[in-house]
Amino acid sequence: NAKTIVSTPNSDVIYAMGYVDLKADGPTVIEVPPKQQGILNDFWHRPLTDVGFVGPDKGEGGNYLILRPDYEGTPPEGYYTFKSPTYNVFVFWRAFIKDGDTSEPVALMEQTRIYPLARKDDPPPMKFPNGSGQPADMVYPRDYSYFEGLAEFVQEEAVDVEDWSMRGLMASLGIEKGKPFQPDDRMKEILSAGAEVGMKMAQSLRFSDYLPDTKYWPDRQWHNVLNVLDVEFRTDSYLNVDARIGMFHIGYSISPAMVMNMVGKGSKYPFAYRDADGDYLSGGKTYKLNIPGPVPAANFWSLTLYDASNASGLQNGQPFPSIGSLDDLKYNEDGSIDLYFAPELPKGAPESNWRRTVPGKGWFVLFRLYSPTEPFFDGSWRPGDFDPMPGG
């Protein structure tokens, strides 16, 4: 729920997150159960691989071996083997809730085993603490402490050839591997101002029309969060840093499957932050959203509301900041559905179709379509926009 502060989480699936330290443990085995969906990212959020149905194990499960960046030699056979450019690796699993019951996806995830290769004959027991409903702040800091975290990262992590220019810029700020980060008061003041300006620049980039060709439909306010073909943001001649900032300002991890157009497989995430008039969505206004039916999602669909200030779930006082096909909603006779977003339930609107917004807070939504079908790709289906309602 919204107590977990993390970039654009989905309230309609089960997440499991873990962090592997190859520097401490060396080559590490990840035993993946069948029917799993997940990704492995290094600590620059570069994807190592998809896992599960769209990964090399094809949903049948298997053993993955993650090698540290300085690994030399011939790795053992019998694994899906990947070398990480960073010592730290993010392990991110996702499982679907079945008929409102979380026990099956949780049990599936708890079949996962992660251990150092050196202990393959005697792996330590796994622990799966339940993070549901537990307050946690997993977004990056937006003040001076950002640079303290960056300095810690530089000290601990491997030096990648691609990092050298960026590390040169860091060194000009006093962040250099092997040396303590000890800015004086003047530099702290400069870095504090830099953090404020930098975060505002990223916010402006993400929620403006600066990024080109992001709209799914030219007559709608729905954007493609990740409008690139290469998830490392490479073009023919440069690294698209604007698109990368646009993604990771609101996103937490990435994978090749996120940009693939696979009819009936994977997922798509149309993203909206403006209403039908082109104004930013406001927590103090009332909106109506019409979604034509049937929604082209063979598995399920949902909309999740996010706080524009940190891209985490909107803390609106309701159990979950999401609404979708897994809920008991009231549909129109033609199969379409009207959803309502407002601080108070609009007059005449069914409560099941309403999600509360918070006055004084900007917000945005991701419209998730799991296993999107052909009408999404050929453009014959498109959702409406957020229409401001009179008096709202």
Short mmCIF file of N, CA, C and O in Angstrom, two decimals, residues 5-10 15 45 138-140 142 199 202-207 211 223-226 242-254 258 269-273 304 306-313 363-368:
data_model
loop_
_atom_site.label_atom_id
_atom_site.label_comp_id
_atom_site.label_asym_id
_atom_site.label_seq_id
_atom_site.Cartn_x
_atom_site.Cartn_y
_atom_site.Cartn_z
N ILE A 5 7.05 3.68 0.40
CA ILE A 5 7.41 4.79 -0.47
C ILE A 5 8.50 4.32 -1.42
O ILE A 5 9.66 4.15 -1.05
N VAL A 6 8.08 4.08 -2.67
CA VAL A 6 9.00 3.61 -3.70
C VAL A 6 8.44 4.05 -5.03
O VAL A 6 7.23 4.26 -5.17
N SER A 7 9.28 4.22 -6.02
CA SER A 7 8.85 4.80 -7.29
C SER A 7 7.87 3.90 -8.04
O SER A 7 8.18 2.75 -8.37
N THR A 8 6.69 4.44 -8.32
CA THR A 8 5.61 3.82 -9.09
C THR A 8 5.41 2.33 -8.83
O THR A 8 5.48 1.52 -9.74
N PRO A 9 5.13 1.96 -7.58
CA PRO A 9 4.81 0.55 -7.30
C PRO A 9 3.40 0.23 -7.79
O PRO A 9 2.57 1.12 -8.01
N ASN A 10 3.14 -1.05 -7.95
CA ASN A 10 1.82 -1.53 -8.38
C ASN A 10 1.14 -2.18 -7.19
O ASN A 10 1.66 -3.14 -6.62
N TYR A 15 5.12 -8.01 -4.84
CA TYR A 15 6.53 -7.72 -5.14
C TYR A 15 7.43 -8.43 -4.13
O TYR A 15 7.07 -8.58 -2.96
N HIS A 45 21.01 0.60 -12.56
CA HIS A 45 19.72 0.22 -13.15
C HIS A 45 19.87 -0.24 -14.59
O HIS A 45 18.91 -0.16 -15.38
N MET A 138 12.03 4.15 0.14
CA MET A 138 13.00 3.59 -0.78
C MET A 138 13.28 4.52 -1.96
O MET A 138 13.83 4.09 -2.98
N VAL A 139 12.88 5.78 -1.87
CA VAL A 139 13.18 6.71 -2.95
C VAL A 139 14.47 7.46 -2.62
O VAL A 139 14.88 7.55 -1.47
N TYR A 140 15.11 7.98 -3.65
CA TYR A 140 16.40 8.65 -3.44
C TYR A 140 16.17 10.01 -2.79
O TYR A 140 15.15 10.66 -3.00
N ARG A 142 16.41 13.99 -2.04
CA ARG A 142 16.35 15.13 -2.95
C ARG A 142 17.00 16.38 -2.35
O ARG A 142 16.63 17.49 -2.68
N MET A 199 16.97 18.50 -8.90
CA MET A 199 15.72 17.76 -8.77
C MET A 199 14.57 18.48 -9.47
O MET A 199 13.69 17.86 -10.07
N ALA A 202 14.89 17.78 -13.13
CA ALA A 202 14.40 16.44 -13.46
C ALA A 202 12.88 16.40 -13.43
O ALA A 202 12.23 15.79 -14.30
N GLN A 203 12.28 17.05 -12.44
CA GLN A 203 10.82 17.11 -12.33
C GLN A 203 10.22 17.81 -13.56
O GLN A 203 9.24 17.35 -14.15
N SER A 204 10.83 18.92 -13.94
CA SER A 204 10.35 19.67 -15.10
C SER A 204 10.48 18.85 -16.38
O SER A 204 9.58 18.86 -17.24
N LEU A 205 11.59 18.14 -16.51
CA LEU A 205 11.80 17.31 -17.69
C LEU A 205 10.74 16.22 -17.79
O LEU A 205 10.16 15.97 -18.85
N ARG A 206 10.45 15.57 -16.68
CA ARG A 206 9.52 14.45 -16.69
C ARG A 206 8.08 14.91 -16.95
O ARG A 206 7.34 14.24 -17.68
N PHE A 207 7.69 16.02 -16.35
CA PHE A 207 6.29 16.43 -16.42
C PHE A 207 6.08 17.63 -17.35
O PHE A 207 5.18 18.43 -17.15
N LEU A 211 10.35 15.97 -23.69
CA LEU A 211 10.73 14.71 -24.31
C LEU A 211 9.87 14.49 -25.56
O LEU A 211 8.64 14.53 -25.47
N HIS A 223 0.97 9.13 -22.22
CA HIS A 223 2.34 9.08 -22.69
C HIS A 223 2.97 7.71 -22.47
O HIS A 223 2.53 6.93 -21.62
N ASN A 224 4.02 7.47 -23.22
CA ASN A 224 4.86 6.28 -23.03
C ASN A 224 5.98 6.66 -22.06
O ASN A 224 6.81 7.52 -22.36
N VAL A 225 5.97 6.04 -20.88
CA VAL A 225 6.99 6.34 -19.87
C VAL A 225 8.39 6.09 -20.44
O VAL A 225 9.34 6.83 -20.17
N LEU A 226 8.51 5.06 -21.24
CA LEU A 226 9.81 4.60 -21.71
C LEU A 226 9.80 4.57 -23.24
O LEU A 226 9.69 3.51 -23.85
N ASP A 242 18.37 12.47 -21.35
CA ASP A 242 17.07 13.04 -21.03
C ASP A 242 16.02 11.95 -20.85
O ASP A 242 15.23 11.97 -19.89
N ALA A 243 16.00 10.99 -21.76
CA ALA A 243 15.04 9.89 -21.65
C ALA A 243 15.33 9.06 -20.40
O ALA A 243 14.41 8.58 -19.74
N ARG A 244 16.61 8.90 -20.08
CA ARG A 244 16.97 8.12 -18.89
C ARG A 244 16.52 8.83 -17.62
O ARG A 244 15.97 8.20 -16.70
N ILE A 245 16.72 10.14 -17.56
CA ILE A 245 16.24 10.90 -16.40
C ILE A 245 14.71 10.82 -16.32
O ILE A 245 14.14 10.63 -15.25
N GLY A 246 14.05 10.94 -17.47
CA GLY A 246 12.60 10.86 -17.50
C GLY A 246 12.08 9.55 -16.96
O GLY A 246 11.06 9.51 -16.26
N MET A 247 12.79 8.47 -17.24
CA MET A 247 12.38 7.16 -16.74
C MET A 247 12.64 7.02 -15.25
O MET A 247 11.75 6.70 -14.47
N PHE A 248 13.86 7.28 -14.83
CA PHE A 248 14.23 6.95 -13.45
C PHE A 248 13.84 8.02 -12.45
O PHE A 248 13.99 7.81 -11.24
N HIS A 249 13.30 9.14 -12.93
CA HIS A 249 12.72 10.09 -11.99
C HIS A 249 11.46 9.50 -11.36
O HIS A 249 11.12 9.82 -10.24
N ILE A 250 10.79 8.63 -12.10
CA ILE A 250 9.57 8.02 -11.56
C ILE A 250 9.62 6.50 -11.56
O ILE A 250 8.69 5.86 -11.05
N GLY A 251 10.66 5.89 -12.12
CA GLY A 251 10.69 4.43 -12.26
C GLY A 251 11.73 3.79 -11.37
O GLY A 251 12.74 4.40 -11.02
N TYR A 252 11.48 2.54 -11.04
CA TYR A 252 12.38 1.79 -10.16
C TYR A 252 12.69 0.47 -10.87
O TYR A 252 11.90 -0.46 -10.79
N SER A 253 13.79 0.43 -11.59
CA SER A 253 14.27 -0.72 -12.35
C SER A 253 13.73 -0.73 -13.77
O SER A 253 12.76 -0.04 -14.10
N ILE A 254 14.36 -1.53 -14.62
CA ILE A 254 14.03 -1.56 -16.03
C ILE A 254 14.40 -2.93 -16.59
O ILE A 254 15.23 -3.64 -16.00
N MET A 258 10.21 -4.53 -21.11
CA MET A 258 9.37 -3.35 -20.95
C MET A 258 9.20 -2.58 -22.24
O MET A 258 8.25 -1.79 -22.38
N TYR A 269 2.29 0.43 -20.06
CA TYR A 269 2.06 1.35 -18.96
C TYR A 269 1.77 2.77 -19.43
O TYR A 269 2.56 3.69 -19.17
N PRO A 270 0.68 3.03 -20.14
CA PRO A 270 0.37 4.43 -20.46
C PRO A 270 0.34 5.30 -19.21
O PRO A 270 -0.14 4.88 -18.16
N PHE A 271 0.83 6.51 -19.35
CA PHE A 271 1.15 7.39 -18.23
C PHE A 271 0.48 8.75 -18.49
O PHE A 271 0.62 9.31 -19.58
N ALA A 272 -0.30 9.25 -17.52
CA ALA A 272 -1.00 10.52 -17.71
C ALA A 272 -0.79 11.43 -16.51
O ALA A 272 -0.89 10.98 -15.36
N TYR A 273 -0.51 12.71 -16.79
CA TYR A 273 -0.34 13.69 -15.73
C TYR A 273 -1.06 14.99 -16.04
O TYR A 273 -1.02 15.93 -15.25
N THR A 304 -3.17 3.22 -11.18
CA THR A 304 -2.64 3.52 -9.87
C THR A 304 -2.31 5.00 -9.78
O THR A 304 -1.74 5.57 -10.71
N TYR A 306 -0.37 8.21 -8.19
CA TYR A 306 0.93 8.49 -7.60
C TYR A 306 1.07 9.96 -7.21
O TYR A 306 0.53 10.85 -7.88
N ASP A 307 1.81 10.16 -6.15
CA ASP A 307 2.14 11.50 -5.67
C ASP A 307 3.19 12.09 -6.61
O ASP A 307 4.28 11.52 -6.77
N ALA A 308 2.90 13.22 -7.24
CA ALA A 308 3.83 13.79 -8.21
C ALA A 308 5.14 14.23 -7.57
O ALA A 308 6.15 14.37 -8.26
N SER A 309 5.16 14.44 -6.26
CA SER A 309 6.38 14.94 -5.61
C SER A 309 7.45 13.86 -5.46
O SER A 309 8.64 14.16 -5.44
N ASN A 310 7.04 12.59 -5.36
CA ASN A 310 8.04 11.52 -5.20
C ASN A 310 7.73 10.27 -5.99
O ASN A 310 8.46 9.28 -5.89
N ALA A 311 6.65 10.28 -6.78
CA ALA A 311 6.27 9.16 -7.66
C ALA A 311 5.88 7.90 -6.89
O ALA A 311 5.79 6.83 -7.47
N SER A 312 5.64 8.02 -5.59
CA SER A 312 5.18 6.88 -4.81
C SER A 312 3.66 6.87 -4.77
O SER A 312 3.00 7.82 -5.18
N GLY A 313 3.10 5.77 -4.28
CA GLY A 313 1.65 5.65 -4.20
C GLY A 313 1.04 6.81 -3.43
O GLY A 313 1.55 7.20 -2.38
N TRP A 363 -0.77 14.90 -8.85
CA TRP A 363 -0.75 13.44 -8.96
C TRP A 363 -0.72 13.03 -10.43
O TRP A 363 -0.95 13.84 -11.33
N PHE A 364 -0.38 11.78 -10.65
CA PHE A 364 -0.42 11.22 -12.00
C PHE A 364 -0.80 9.75 -11.90
O PHE A 364 -0.90 9.20 -10.79
N VAL A 365 -1.05 9.12 -13.03
CA VAL A 365 -1.44 7.72 -13.02
C VAL A 365 -0.62 6.92 -14.03
O VAL A 365 -0.17 7.47 -15.05
N LEU A 366 -0.46 5.64 -13.73
CA LEU A 366 -0.05 4.66 -14.72
C LEU A 366 -1.24 3.74 -14.98
O LEU A 366 -1.87 3.26 -14.04
N PHE A 367 -1.55 3.55 -16.24
CA PHE A 367 -2.61 2.64 -16.67
C PHE A 367 -1.92 1.35 -17.11
O PHE A 367 -1.32 1.29 -18.17
N ARG A 368 -1.98 0.34 -16.27
CA ARG A 368 -1.29 -0.91 -16.56
C ARG A 368 -2.21 -1.88 -17.30
O ARG A 368 -3.32 -2.15 -16.86
#
